Amino acid sequence: MTIHSKETKGKQKFNAIFSHYVAVKYYPHYVFTTEKALLVNCNDYPDMIGELNAYDRVELTAEIQETCKDGVILKNVEWRAVNE
């Protein structure tokens, strides 16, 4: 059983690295790594699929939807590539 907690609203910025895909609640999610796994529903952002390669650095601006055992699920995500 997965325990979920609802989080506060408000956009936050995250600098992360794209890692891989994982199924969460039967839906595919992008996984971005920071100190925690940041999860973004693939179905909500299909344009990211062709844009992301493993280890790409991105800046995410998003609201936290909830925290689950797999990481932090984000919603209302805006993202851009970070060139270093």
mmCIF file of C-alpha atoms in Angstrom:
data_model
loop_
_atom_site.group_PDB
_atom_site.id
_atom_site.type_symbol
_atom_site.label_atom_id
_atom_site.label_comp_id
_atom_site.label_asym_id
_atom_site.label_seq_id
_atom_site.Cartn_x
_atom_site.Cartn_y
_atom_site.Cartn_z
ATOM 1 C CA MET A 1 0.000 0.000 0.000
ATOM 2 C CA THR A 2 1.320 3.431 -0.941
ATOM 3 C CA ILE A 3 0.821 6.272 1.478
ATOM 4 C CA HIS A 4 0.307 9.662 -0.158
ATOM 5 C CA SER A 5 0.367 13.070 1.434
ATOM 6 C CA LYS A 6 -1.110 16.194 -0.125
ATOM 7 C CA GLU A 7 1.328 19.097 -0.400
ATOM 8 C CA THR A 8 0.922 22.855 -0.277
ATOM 9 C CA LYS A 9 0.189 24.823 -3.429
ATOM 10 C CA GLY A 10 2.506 27.291 -5.108
ATOM 11 C CA LYS A 11 5.096 27.030 -7.867
ATOM 12 C CA GLN A 12 8.628 26.045 -6.956
ATOM 13 C CA LYS A 13 11.811 25.828 -9.036
ATOM 14 C CA PHE A 14 13.844 22.656 -9.281
ATOM 15 C CA ASN A 15 17.151 22.053 -11.071
ATOM 16 C CA ALA A 16 17.275 18.392 -11.973
ATOM 17 C CA ILE A 17 18.673 15.777 -14.321
ATOM 18 C CA PHE A 18 16.408 13.593 -16.457
ATOM 19 C CA SER A 19 16.982 9.973 -15.501
ATOM 20 C CA HIS A 20 14.389 7.516 -16.800
ATOM 21 C CA TYR A 21 10.699 6.579 -16.901
ATOM 22 C CA VAL A 22 8.730 4.726 -14.222
ATOM 23 C CA ALA A 23 5.116 3.638 -13.756
ATOM 24 C CA VAL A 24 3.359 5.338 -10.839
ATOM 25 C CA LYS A 25 -0.279 4.455 -10.210
ATOM 26 C CA TYR A 26 -0.231 2.582 -13.550
ATOM 27 C CA TYR A 27 0.751 5.714 -15.521
ATOM 28 C CA PRO A 28 4.188 6.410 -17.026
ATOM 29 C CA HIS A 29 6.123 9.252 -15.408
ATOM 30 C CA TYR A 30 9.359 11.011 -16.274
ATOM 31 C CA VAL A 31 11.876 10.766 -13.425
ATOM 32 C CA PHE A 32 14.124 13.735 -12.733
ATOM 33 C CA THR A 33 16.761 13.402 -10.046
ATOM 34 C CA THR A 34 17.689 15.862 -7.325
ATOM 35 C CA GLU A 35 17.983 14.868 -3.686
ATOM 36 C CA LYS A 36 14.525 13.308 -4.266
ATOM 37 C CA ALA A 37 12.984 11.815 -7.388
ATOM 38 C CA LEU A 38 10.727 14.331 -9.145
ATOM 39 C CA LEU A 39 7.946 12.664 -11.135
ATOM 40 C CA VAL A 40 6.059 14.207 -14.060
ATOM 41 C CA ASN A 41 3.157 12.387 -15.733
ATOM 42 C CA CYS A 42 4.147 11.570 -19.345
ATOM 43 C CA ASN A 43 0.538 11.831 -20.560
ATOM 44 C CA ASP A 44 0.346 15.451 -19.395
ATOM 45 C CA TYR A 45 3.531 16.452 -21.243
ATOM 46 C CA PRO A 46 3.918 14.283 -24.375
ATOM 47 C CA ASP A 47 6.185 16.867 -26.044
ATOM 48 C CA MET A 48 8.926 16.081 -23.520
ATOM 49 C CA ILE A 49 9.274 12.502 -24.798
ATOM 50 C CA GLY A 50 11.109 13.460 -27.965
ATOM 51 C CA GLU A 51 13.055 16.256 -26.292
ATOM 52 C CA LEU A 52 14.731 14.497 -23.355
ATOM 53 C CA ASN A 53 17.853 12.365 -23.319
ATOM 54 C CA ALA A 54 19.326 10.645 -20.294
ATOM 55 C CA TYR A 55 21.333 13.042 -18.118
ATOM 56 C CA ASP A 56 19.863 16.189 -19.689
ATOM 57 C CA ARG A 57 19.838 19.029 -17.171
ATOM 58 C CA VAL A 58 16.544 20.897 -16.870
ATOM 59 C CA GLU A 59 14.939 23.590 -14.790
ATOM 60 C CA LEU A 60 11.416 22.700 -13.700
ATOM 61 C CA THR A 61 8.910 25.201 -12.343
ATOM 62 C CA ALA A 62 5.962 23.316 -10.898
ATOM 63 C CA GLU A 63 3.526 22.749 -8.079
ATOM 64 C CA ILE A 64 3.883 19.718 -5.856
ATOM 65 C CA GLN A 65 0.837 17.508 -6.310
ATOM 66 C CA GLU A 66 1.737 14.877 -3.728
ATOM 67 C CA THR A 67 4.519 12.816 -2.245
ATOM 68 C CA CYS A 68 4.497 9.043 -2.612
ATOM 69 C CA LYS A 69 6.954 6.203 -2.041
ATOM 70 C CA ASP A 70 8.420 6.725 -5.534
ATOM 71 C CA GLY A 71 9.134 10.438 -5.104
ATOM 72 C CA VAL A 72 7.437 13.810 -5.476
ATOM 73 C CA ILE A 73 4.732 14.072 -8.152
ATOM 74 C CA LEU A 74 4.658 17.484 -9.848
ATOM 75 C CA LYS A 75 1.818 19.225 -11.681
ATOM 76 C CA ASN A 76 1.472 22.394 -13.767
ATOM 77 C CA VAL A 77 5.037 21.905 -14.944
ATOM 78 C CA GLU A 78 7.009 24.381 -17.027
ATOM 79 C CA TRP A 79 10.420 23.210 -18.098
ATOM 80 C CA ARG A 80 13.453 24.342 -20.014
ATOM 81 C CA ALA A 81 16.795 22.843 -20.868
ATOM 82 C CA VAL A 82 19.788 24.121 -18.920
ATOM 83 C CA ASN A 83 22.992 24.464 -20.905
ATOM 84 C CA GLU A 84 26.107 24.111 -18.786
#
